[in-house]
Structure formats: C-alpha cells, structure tokens
Short mmCIF file of C-alpha atoms in Angstrom, two decimals:
data_model
loop_
_atom_site.label_atom_id
_atom_site.label_comp_id
_atom_site.label_asym_id
_atom_site.label_seq_id
_atom_site.Cartn_x
_atom_site.Cartn_y
_atom_site.Cartn_z
CA MET X 16 190.52 255.18 112.84
CA ARG X 17 188.16 256.57 115.46
CA PRO X 18 185.31 254.06 114.80
CA ILE X 19 187.83 251.22 114.85
CA VAL X 20 189.24 252.33 118.21
CA LEU X 21 185.74 252.64 119.65
CA LEU X 22 184.88 249.16 118.37
CA LEU X 23 188.02 247.70 119.97
CA LEU X 24 187.24 249.41 123.28
CA LEU X 25 183.68 248.08 123.20
CA THR X 26 184.90 244.56 122.45
CA CYS X 27 187.40 244.67 125.31
CA SER X 28 184.69 245.97 127.63
CA LEU X 29 182.38 243.09 126.71
CA TRP X 30 185.10 240.52 127.28
CA ALA X 31 185.92 242.14 130.64
CA GLN X 32 182.47 241.49 132.05
CA SER X 33 181.64 238.37 134.05
CA ILE X 34 179.66 235.71 132.21
CA THR X 35 176.69 233.71 133.43
CA ILE X 36 176.06 230.16 132.36
CA SER X 37 172.85 228.34 133.22
CA GLY X 38 171.01 225.11 132.65
CA TYR X 39 170.02 221.80 134.20
CA VAL X 40 171.94 218.82 135.55
CA VAL X 41 170.22 215.52 134.73
CA ASP X 42 170.71 211.77 134.84
CA LYS X 43 171.99 210.72 131.42
CA LYS X 44 169.85 207.57 131.30
CA SER X 45 166.56 208.67 132.84
CA ASN X 46 166.77 212.46 132.25
CA ASP X 47 165.70 212.95 135.87
CA LYS X 48 166.84 216.32 137.19
CA LEU X 49 169.48 216.15 139.94
CA PRO X 50 168.92 218.55 142.87
CA PHE X 51 171.81 220.17 144.77
CA ALA X 52 174.48 218.98 142.34
CA SER X 53 177.85 220.68 142.83
CA ILE X 54 179.01 223.14 140.13
CA ALA X 55 182.59 224.38 140.37
CA LEU X 56 185.78 225.35 138.55
CA LYS X 57 188.74 222.99 138.47
CA ASN X 58 191.49 225.45 139.36
CA GLN X 59 189.56 228.01 141.41
CA GLN X 60 187.65 227.59 144.65
CA ILE X 61 184.51 229.12 143.15
CA GLY X 62 181.19 227.38 142.69
CA THR X 63 177.47 226.97 143.20
CA ILE X 64 174.85 224.19 143.30
CA THR X 65 171.67 223.31 141.45
CA ASN X 66 168.34 224.06 143.11
CA ASP X 67 165.77 221.44 144.13
CA LYS X 68 164.69 221.17 140.47
CA GLY X 69 168.20 220.62 139.12
CA TYR X 70 168.53 224.17 137.70
CA PHE X 71 171.58 226.40 138.14
CA GLU X 72 172.95 229.79 137.21
CA PHE X 73 176.70 230.20 137.61
CA ILE X 74 178.38 233.62 137.49
CA ILE X 75 182.03 233.30 136.51
CA PRO X 76 184.31 236.25 137.40
CA LYS X 77 185.67 238.35 134.56
CA ASP X 78 189.33 237.47 135.22
CA ILE X 79 188.81 233.72 134.76
CA VAL X 80 188.85 232.82 131.07
CA THR X 81 190.82 229.55 130.90
CA ASP X 82 189.51 226.99 133.34
CA THR X 83 187.38 223.84 133.39
CA LEU X 84 183.81 223.46 134.56
CA LEU X 85 183.29 220.55 136.96
CA VAL X 86 179.95 219.02 137.94
CA ASN X 87 179.71 216.43 140.70
CA TYR X 88 176.84 214.44 142.15
CA ILE X 89 176.95 211.52 144.58
CA GLY X 90 176.98 208.22 142.69
CA TYR X 91 177.84 209.77 139.30
CA GLU X 92 180.96 210.26 137.24
CA THR X 93 182.43 213.74 137.32
CA TYR X 94 181.50 215.88 134.30
CA GLN X 95 184.04 218.38 133.01
CA THR X 96 184.34 220.67 130.03
CA PRO X 97 186.56 223.68 129.20
CA LEU X 98 184.96 227.08 129.73
CA SER X 99 186.06 227.95 126.20
CA ALA X 100 183.59 225.35 124.90
CA ILE X 101 180.64 227.14 126.54
CA LYS X 102 179.01 230.10 124.82
CA GLU X 103 177.69 233.09 126.72
CA GLY X 104 173.93 232.76 127.12
CA GLU X 105 173.93 229.10 126.11
CA HIS X 106 171.35 226.98 127.96
CA LEU X 107 173.13 223.82 129.08
CA VAL X 108 171.75 220.38 129.80
CA ILE X 109 174.55 218.57 131.58
CA LYS X 110 174.04 214.80 131.59
CA LEU X 111 175.78 212.80 134.29
CA MET X 112 176.53 209.11 133.92
CA PRO X 113 175.93 206.80 136.91
CA ALA X 114 179.32 205.45 138.04
CA VAL X 115 178.41 201.77 137.95
CA ASN X 116 181.81 200.45 136.90
CA GLN X 117 183.67 202.38 139.57
CA LEU X 118 181.37 201.10 142.31
CA GLU X 119 182.42 197.53 141.69
CA GLU X 120 186.06 198.35 142.37
CA ILE X 121 185.46 199.44 145.96
CA VAL X 122 186.60 196.98 148.59
CA ILE X 123 185.27 197.46 152.12
CA ARG X 124 187.74 196.57 154.82
CA PRO X 125 186.24 194.31 157.49
CA MET X 126 186.31 196.67 160.49
CA THR X 127 183.97 197.45 163.34
CA ILE X 128 182.05 200.72 163.57
CA GLU X 129 184.29 201.71 166.46
CA ASP X 130 187.34 201.23 164.22
CA TYR X 131 185.79 203.40 161.51
CA LEU X 132 184.87 206.21 163.90
CA GLU X 133 188.30 206.21 165.50
CA ARG X 134 190.00 206.44 162.10
CA ILE X 135 187.61 209.16 160.96
CA ASN X 136 188.40 211.32 163.99
CA ASP X 137 192.13 210.59 163.88
CA ALA X 138 192.27 211.63 160.20
CA ILE X 139 190.53 215.02 160.58
CA ALA X 140 193.84 216.91 160.72
CA ASN X 141 194.96 215.30 157.44
CA ASN X 142 191.69 215.63 155.54
CA TYR X 143 190.58 219.18 156.34
CA SER X 144 192.43 222.47 156.37
CA PRO X 145 194.80 222.72 159.38
CA VAL X 146 195.26 226.44 158.75
CA PRO X 147 192.69 229.27 158.69
CA PHE X 148 190.81 230.10 155.50
CA MET X 149 187.99 232.44 154.51
CA THR X 150 184.81 232.00 152.53
CA LYS X 151 182.03 234.05 150.99
CA ALA X 152 178.70 232.27 151.08
CA TYR X 153 175.07 232.76 150.12
CA TYR X 154 172.50 232.26 152.87
CA ARG X 155 168.74 231.88 152.44
CA GLU X 156 166.06 231.45 155.08
CA LYS X 157 162.38 230.97 154.30
CA MET X 158 159.66 230.27 156.82
CA LYS X 159 155.96 229.85 156.15
CA GLU X 160 153.23 229.99 158.75
CA ASN X 161 150.22 228.30 157.16
CA ASP X 162 150.11 229.84 153.65
CA HIS X 163 152.14 233.00 154.08
CA TYR X 164 155.79 233.88 154.70
CA VAL X 165 156.86 235.19 158.07
CA ARG X 166 160.54 235.02 157.08
CA ASN X 167 161.95 235.35 153.56
CA GLU X 168 165.45 236.74 153.52
CA GLU X 169 168.83 236.31 151.85
CA ALA X 170 172.31 237.30 152.92
CA VAL X 171 175.93 237.02 151.94
CA PHE X 172 178.29 235.93 154.70
CA GLU X 173 182.01 236.40 154.89
CA SER X 174 183.43 233.75 157.21
CA TYR X 175 186.73 233.13 158.94
CA TYR X 176 187.39 229.44 159.61
CA THR X 177 190.09 228.50 162.09
CA GLY X 178 192.14 225.38 161.39
CA CYS X 179 190.35 222.07 161.87
CA THR X 180 192.42 221.25 164.98
CA ASP X 181 191.95 224.73 166.48
CA THR X 182 189.25 224.81 169.14
CA THR X 183 188.65 228.52 168.55
CA ARG X 184 185.24 229.12 167.02
CA ASN X 185 184.78 230.19 163.44
CA ARG X 186 183.47 233.73 162.98
CA HIS X 187 180.91 234.94 160.43
CA LYS X 188 180.01 238.43 159.21
CA ILE X 189 177.04 239.58 157.11
CA ILE X 190 178.12 241.78 154.20
CA LEU X 191 174.85 241.82 152.20
CA TRP X 192 171.21 241.36 153.21
CA ARG X 193 167.84 241.70 151.55
CA GLU X 194 164.25 240.64 152.04
CA ASN X 195 163.06 238.48 149.17
CA GLY X 196 159.36 239.33 149.06
CA ALA X 197 156.59 240.42 151.40
CA VAL X 198 156.25 238.84 154.84
CA LYS X 199 153.59 238.93 157.57
CA GLU X 200 153.76 238.99 161.34
CA LEU X 201 153.97 235.68 163.16
CA ALA X 202 150.40 234.80 164.20
CA PHE X 203 151.28 232.26 166.88
CA ASP X 204 151.72 233.46 170.47
CA LYS X 205 155.19 234.97 170.61
CA GLN X 206 155.39 234.80 174.39
CA TRP X 207 154.73 231.06 174.38
CA ILE X 208 157.71 230.50 172.08
CA LEU X 209 159.95 232.64 174.28
CA LYS X 210 158.92 230.76 177.41
CA GLN X 211 159.89 227.51 175.73
CA ALA X 212 163.31 228.92 174.99
CA ASP X 213 163.68 230.15 178.57
CA LYS X 214 162.76 226.76 180.02
CA GLN X 215 164.80 224.71 177.60
CA LYS X 216 168.27 225.70 178.81
CA LYS X 217 170.15 222.93 177.09
CA LYS X 218 170.94 224.13 173.60
CA THR X 219 171.68 221.34 171.17
CA LEU X 220 171.97 221.05 167.42
CA HIS X 221 168.80 219.05 166.97
CA ASN X 222 166.43 221.36 168.84
CA ALA X 223 168.16 224.59 167.90
CA GLU X 224 165.12 225.98 166.09
CA PHE X 225 163.32 226.19 169.44
CA ALA X 226 166.11 226.34 171.99
CA ASN X 227 167.81 229.34 170.37
CA ALA X 228 164.58 231.30 169.98
CA GLU X 229 164.89 234.69 171.61
CA GLU X 230 163.54 238.15 170.98
CA SER X 231 165.78 241.11 170.21
CA GLU X 232 165.04 244.74 170.98
CA ASP X 233 163.28 245.18 167.64
CA GLY X 234 160.88 242.28 168.30
CA TYR X 235 162.73 239.83 166.06
CA ILE X 236 162.51 236.15 167.04
CA ASP X 237 165.44 233.96 166.03
CA PHE X 238 164.49 230.30 165.51
CA GLY X 239 168.10 229.20 165.29
CA GLY X 240 168.99 231.11 162.13
CA PRO X 241 172.25 230.37 160.33
CA ASN X 242 173.76 229.24 163.62
CA THR X 243 171.74 226.01 163.25
CA LEU X 244 173.71 225.20 160.11
CA PHE X 245 177.07 226.44 161.42
CA ALA X 246 176.72 223.98 164.31
CA PHE X 247 176.50 221.07 161.87
CA ASP X 248 180.17 221.39 160.90
CA PHE X 249 181.45 218.22 162.56
CA THR X 250 185.10 219.40 162.48
CA LYS X 251 184.12 222.06 165.02
CA THR X 252 181.04 220.67 166.76
CA LYS X 253 181.26 217.00 167.65
CA GLN X 254 178.19 215.11 166.46
CA THR X 255 176.92 212.32 168.70
CA PHE X 256 176.76 209.75 165.89
CA LEU X 257 180.48 210.28 165.19
CA ASP X 258 181.52 210.04 168.83
CA VAL X 259 183.01 206.70 169.86
CA ASP X 260 181.69 207.25 173.40
CA ASN X 261 178.11 207.31 172.04
CA ILE X 262 178.25 204.14 169.93
CA LYS X 263 175.85 202.27 172.23
CA LYS X 264 173.18 204.91 171.63
CA TYR X 265 173.03 204.10 167.91
CA SER X 266 172.68 201.17 165.59
CA TYR X 267 175.01 201.32 162.55
CA THR X 268 174.97 199.63 159.16
CA ILE X 269 177.61 199.60 156.44
CA GLY X 270 175.62 200.66 153.41
CA GLU X 271 175.92 201.20 149.69
CA LYS X 272 179.09 201.92 147.74
CA SER X 273 179.31 205.09 145.69
CA VAL X 274 181.61 207.75 144.26
CA TYR X 275 181.81 211.50 144.63
CA ASN X 276 184.22 213.95 143.05
CA GLY X 277 186.08 210.99 141.59
CA ARG X 278 186.62 209.49 145.05
CA LYS X 279 185.45 206.04 146.13
CA VAL X 280 183.13 206.33 149.11
CA VAL X 281 181.04 204.09 151.34
CA ALA X 282 177.85 205.02 153.18
CA ILE X 283 177.47 204.31 156.89
CA HIS X 284 173.90 204.49 158.16
CA PHE X 285 172.99 205.28 161.77
CA LYS X 286 169.81 205.36 163.85
CA THR X 287 169.10 206.28 167.46
CA LYS X 288 168.08 203.42 169.74
CA ARG X 289 166.24 205.87 171.98
CA LYS X 290 165.67 209.61 172.34
CA ILE X 291 168.85 211.73 172.31
CA ASP X 292 168.79 215.49 172.97
CA ASN X 293 164.99 215.45 172.66
CA THR X 294 165.06 213.89 169.20
CA GLN X 295 164.86 210.54 167.54
CA HIS X 296 166.83 210.63 164.33
CA HIS X 297 168.54 208.62 161.62
CA GLY X 298 170.82 209.36 158.72
CA LYS X 299 174.00 208.46 156.93
CA PHE X 300 177.45 209.78 156.16
CA LEU X 301 179.69 209.11 153.19
CA MET X 302 183.29 208.24 153.98
CA ASP X 303 186.23 208.33 151.60
CA GLU X 304 187.39 204.72 151.70
CA GLU X 305 191.07 205.58 151.28
CA THR X 306 191.49 208.58 153.62
CA TYR X 307 188.52 208.17 156.01
CA ALA X 308 187.38 211.71 155.24
CA ILE X 309 183.68 212.39 155.72
CA ILE X 310 182.48 214.23 152.64
CA TYR X 311 178.72 214.25 153.14
CA ILE X 312 176.30 213.92 156.07
CA GLU X 313 172.53 213.83 156.11
CA ILE X 314 170.23 213.44 159.07
CA ALA X 315 166.46 213.39 159.57
CA GLY X 316 164.47 213.19 162.75
CA GLU X 317 161.61 214.26 164.93
CA PHE X 318 161.78 216.84 167.71
CA ILE X 319 160.10 215.58 170.89
CA VAL X 320 158.75 218.10 173.40
CA PRO X 321 160.98 217.85 176.51
CA THR X 322 159.34 216.85 179.77
CA VAL X 323 160.23 220.22 181.30
CA LEU X 324 158.12 221.97 178.65
CA GLN X 325 155.09 219.71 178.73
CA PRO X 326 153.33 221.69 181.51
CA PHE X 327 153.58 224.83 179.38
CA VAL X 328 152.30 222.98 176.33
CA PHE X 329 149.30 221.79 178.34
CA LEU X 330 148.73 225.20 179.97
CA TYR X 331 148.62 226.96 176.60
CA GLY X 332 146.45 224.27 175.03
CA VAL X 333 149.04 223.44 172.41
CA THR X 334 149.33 220.08 170.70
CA ILE X 335 152.35 219.48 168.46
CA ASN X 336 151.30 216.77 166.01
CA LYS X 337 154.51 216.76 164.00
CA SER X 338 157.94 218.35 164.25
CA ASP X 339 160.26 216.85 161.64
CA TYR X 340 163.63 218.19 160.55
CA THR X 341 166.40 217.40 158.08
CA LEU X 342 170.00 218.59 157.98
CA SER X 343 172.79 217.95 155.50
CA VAL X 344 176.33 219.14 154.90
CA LYS X 345 178.57 218.53 151.92
CA TYR X 346 182.32 219.11 151.48
CA GLU X 347 184.29 219.83 148.32
CA TYR X 348 187.75 218.47 147.46
CA PHE X 349 190.46 220.97 146.46
CA ASN X 350 194.27 220.69 146.52
CA GLY X 351 194.23 217.63 148.75
CA LYS X 352 191.81 218.96 151.40
CA TRP X 353 188.05 218.98 151.93
CA TYR X 354 186.30 222.33 152.41
CA PRO X 355 182.67 223.10 153.32
CA LYS X 356 180.46 223.36 150.23
CA ASP X 357 176.86 223.68 151.35
CA PHE X 358 174.65 223.24 154.40
CA HIS X 359 170.92 222.66 154.08
CA GLY X 360 168.20 222.37 156.72
CA THR X 361 164.42 222.04 156.85
CA LEU X 362 161.87 221.98 159.66
CA THR X 363 158.17 221.10 159.41
CA VAL X 364 155.85 221.64 162.37
CA ASP X 365 152.16 220.90 162.62
CA ALA X 366 150.57 222.36 165.77
CA LYS X 367 147.10 222.97 167.21
CA ARG X 368 146.10 225.61 169.76
CA SER X 369 142.94 224.85 171.75
CA HIS X 370 140.58 227.66 172.87
CA LEU X 371 137.77 227.57 175.41
CA PHE X 372 135.18 229.71 173.66
CA ARG X 373 136.10 229.53 169.99
CA ALA X 374 137.32 227.10 167.38
CA ASP X 375 140.79 225.64 167.71
CA SER X 376 143.61 227.26 165.72
CA ARG X 377 145.78 225.16 163.42
CA TYR X 378 149.31 226.16 162.50
CA THR X 379 151.73 224.60 160.04
CA TYR X 380 155.29 225.80 159.72
CA ASP X 381 157.78 225.12 156.97
CA LEU X 382 161.31 226.40 157.47
CA GLU X 383 164.14 226.05 154.94
CA GLN X 384 167.73 227.22 155.35
CA LEU X 385 170.60 227.06 152.86
CA PHE X 386 174.22 228.11 153.28
CA LEU X 387 176.21 227.83 150.04
CA VAL X 388 179.93 228.58 149.88
CA ASN X 389 180.69 230.54 146.68
CA LYS X 390 184.38 231.20 147.13
CA ILE X 391 187.21 229.99 149.38
CA THR X 392 190.34 232.02 150.06
CA THR X 393 193.40 230.30 151.55
CA GLU X 394 195.89 233.17 151.36
CA ASN X 395 196.01 236.53 153.16
CA VAL X 396 193.16 235.52 155.47
CA LYS X 397 192.07 238.00 158.11
CA MET X 398 190.21 237.40 161.36
CA ILE X 399 186.74 238.94 161.55
CA SER X 400 186.40 241.26 164.53
CA LYS X 401 184.11 240.37 167.41
CA GLU X 402 182.16 243.58 166.85
CA GLU X 403 181.34 242.66 163.26
CA GLY X 404 180.75 238.97 163.93
CA TYR X 405 177.22 237.58 163.50
CA LYS X 406 175.29 237.42 166.78
CA VAL X 407 172.58 234.85 167.42
CA GLY X 408 169.22 236.30 168.46
CA LYS X 409 169.59 239.58 166.60
CA SER X 410 167.96 240.20 163.23
CA MET X 411 170.32 239.90 160.26
CA ARG X 412 169.23 243.25 158.82
CA LYS X 413 170.72 244.92 161.92
CA GLN X 414 174.11 243.27 161.46
CA VAL X 415 175.24 244.19 157.94
CA PHE X 416 178.83 245.35 157.44
CA HIS X 417 179.26 245.84 153.69
CA ASP X 418 182.75 245.21 152.36
CA GLY X 419 182.40 247.82 149.61
CA LYS X 420 182.99 245.39 146.74
CA THR X 421 180.47 242.51 146.91
CA ASN X 422 177.27 243.03 144.90
CA TRP X 423 174.24 240.81 144.42
CA LYS X 424 174.54 240.91 140.63
CA ASP X 425 178.03 239.35 140.81
CA PHE X 426 177.18 236.72 143.39
CA ASN X 427 175.99 233.16 142.89
CA ILE X 428 172.64 232.50 144.53
CA VAL X 429 170.26 229.55 144.30
CA LYS X 430 166.99 230.45 142.57
#
C-alpha cells in the first residue's frame, strides 16, 4: 500500500504544478512567423504575446485545467483549441488563416472623420471598463549605446486602473525587478542630456524620452521609462490625432478592412500636416465598426530638436542625424469590454559630437520598451498607495515592493 500511496501523491503533485506551452504562430499559407500575436485563455483574463520572431512561451496556472487557448492576430481568423488537447512539453506550430471571407462582409458607413472621432470619444464609456480593475504586467526596457547595453532590465508591475471616465490617474507599483545581463555606463555627456530636459519644459508623449530625462540621487537617468508607454493609453491621455479640435492638423484616410478577435474593424490612417509637439508623425488606428471601439493604435515619427534647444546643440557640437520612434498599443476583448493588452515602443537616435582637437564621436542609440499585461482582475481591486506607486525619474531597482507571492518562474515574459 505504501508505494501506491506515494505514487498517487507524486501524481497529484505533478498535476498540481503549472504547465508551460510553447511554439510559434505562423501564417497558414506562407508559413511566415507572426510577431506580437496575442495568446490568451477564453474564460480567464490571462495571456501573453509572441516575440518579434513569432515565438511564445505561455505559463498556465495550476488551477486552470479546463479552458480554451485563443490566438489572435490582426487580419486573421481566431484560432482556438481546448487545453486538454495540448500535451505538456509539446512544441506547437499554430497556423492562422487570413480572414479573407470576413473582410468582404464589412460595410463602411459614409461618414466624415469628424463624425468618426466624435463617435469614438462618445463610446469610450461603453467600450472600456467604467469601474476600476487591476493588472499584473511584464515590463522590459533595453537600450544600446553603439554596440553595448546601457540599460537592460525587466520588471513586473502591479497596476490599479481607475474607470475609463474617471479623471484620476492610474497607479503602478513594481513588485519584481532584475537586470537582464551586463550593462555599461552611458558614454555620452550626461550633463548635456540633463540640460535638454531642463530647457524643454513642455512634456509631451512624443518627446518623452528626452523631456522626462532627469537624474536621481543614485546617478540614474530616466529617458521616459515605462511612463512613456503609460501615457499612450488614450482613455486616460487624450491623443492629438483622436481629438476633434485637432482635425485640421492632420490628414486622414479611411484604410483597409480587417478583423481582430472575431470583430470586424476598419483602419483609419493619419498624418501630421506640420510639426506637432516637436514631432512629425503618422500612423493608424483600428476601429470596431459596430461599437466604434479603438482596439489598436500604432504611430511612427521623427523627433525634431526644439528651437529652444538648438543653441545648446550648437554649443556642445552635437548633430542629431536621426531620431525616429514608434509606439503601439493593443486592447483585448473580454466580457463585453476592451482591456489593455500590450504597449510597445522603440526609439532610434543617430548623433555626432564634434571636438576641436580630436576626431568626432559618433553615437547610435536603440531603445526598446514593452509592457505586456499578463493578468486582469476585476473583483476585489485595491488602490495602490502613493508611497508604493512608481515614480518617474527614479531607478526601478529602488522602487520594488514585492507582494510575497509573484515569482519570475511563474510569470509570462517575452523572450
């Protein structure tokens, strides 16, 4: 009897552990890998995304044994399969079918851009959560100066989101942090960066990498950090291209038809007619044709050195040849509402520093940020205290408040 009891206990223990499934998401016809595809469960607000090569690893909590795996990608039919059909350790190749037939069913109502924007803003209260909710999310920030990392860190954030009609700001708390490899000191003149931040008083979304730069007591320089991505949540921070009062500053085009998460959507493209907030940018957003919910936004542009900073640029012999950025945000549909899924941002800078008595110095910078919501909680939510809330300008490693239960090995990250 004793060996049998031990065997039963061992079996129960194995079943009690969380399982990890992994694999690739690809186009069924071309076999092209699909980056940043959404991976989720049908009945739980838990999920992850593929990386830029279409690969994913998804940790499923031990108490979820009967659910359905959902995979979504813009322009493709939703893939779903029961968890019971997936074996532990199995390497999956999930093939998504382009949703050609569904695209033809979409009918675009003949409205002006002003009509669309008004309906989008009027429908926010119906499309997004009107009550507070909480999330746990993975955050990654990598920054290269020339060929070496000067920032390479990961964190887990617990966030408290106020209702979409509440003007109170969301609050975020770091519960895990780690450095993901060796980093070097920033070689570029730190004081020059700080003087830019001091002169550029107007803090906007599009120049946040520079405008938010400040040095903490431990010498840490914040180039915007996660706050750059938090500010891209249009339900809390009004974006100029969605503001009816700013229509004349943009040119708009009704674009391609598509589907996402089983919903019929239409793309609306926008482009600045002139410089706005020290940038020239363009992008698109996907709108649910039936409810006018915005479910995806992407924007790309170029940061232009403000006139007020040009004397400093000249004084320090700095020439900025390129300063390009991208930002995107995606929402996930659950129980009739859209919730934030992932935020992604990149910045590429090419600069030259002239010297009088030696060769010029060349600097290239590549910054990538990713904020991926793993889990959403809609019940028993609790406000995060001001003391524990994330503070811009202070290094993340100095702001960790561990919750005593979240561990890296049980958390979905993007590799």
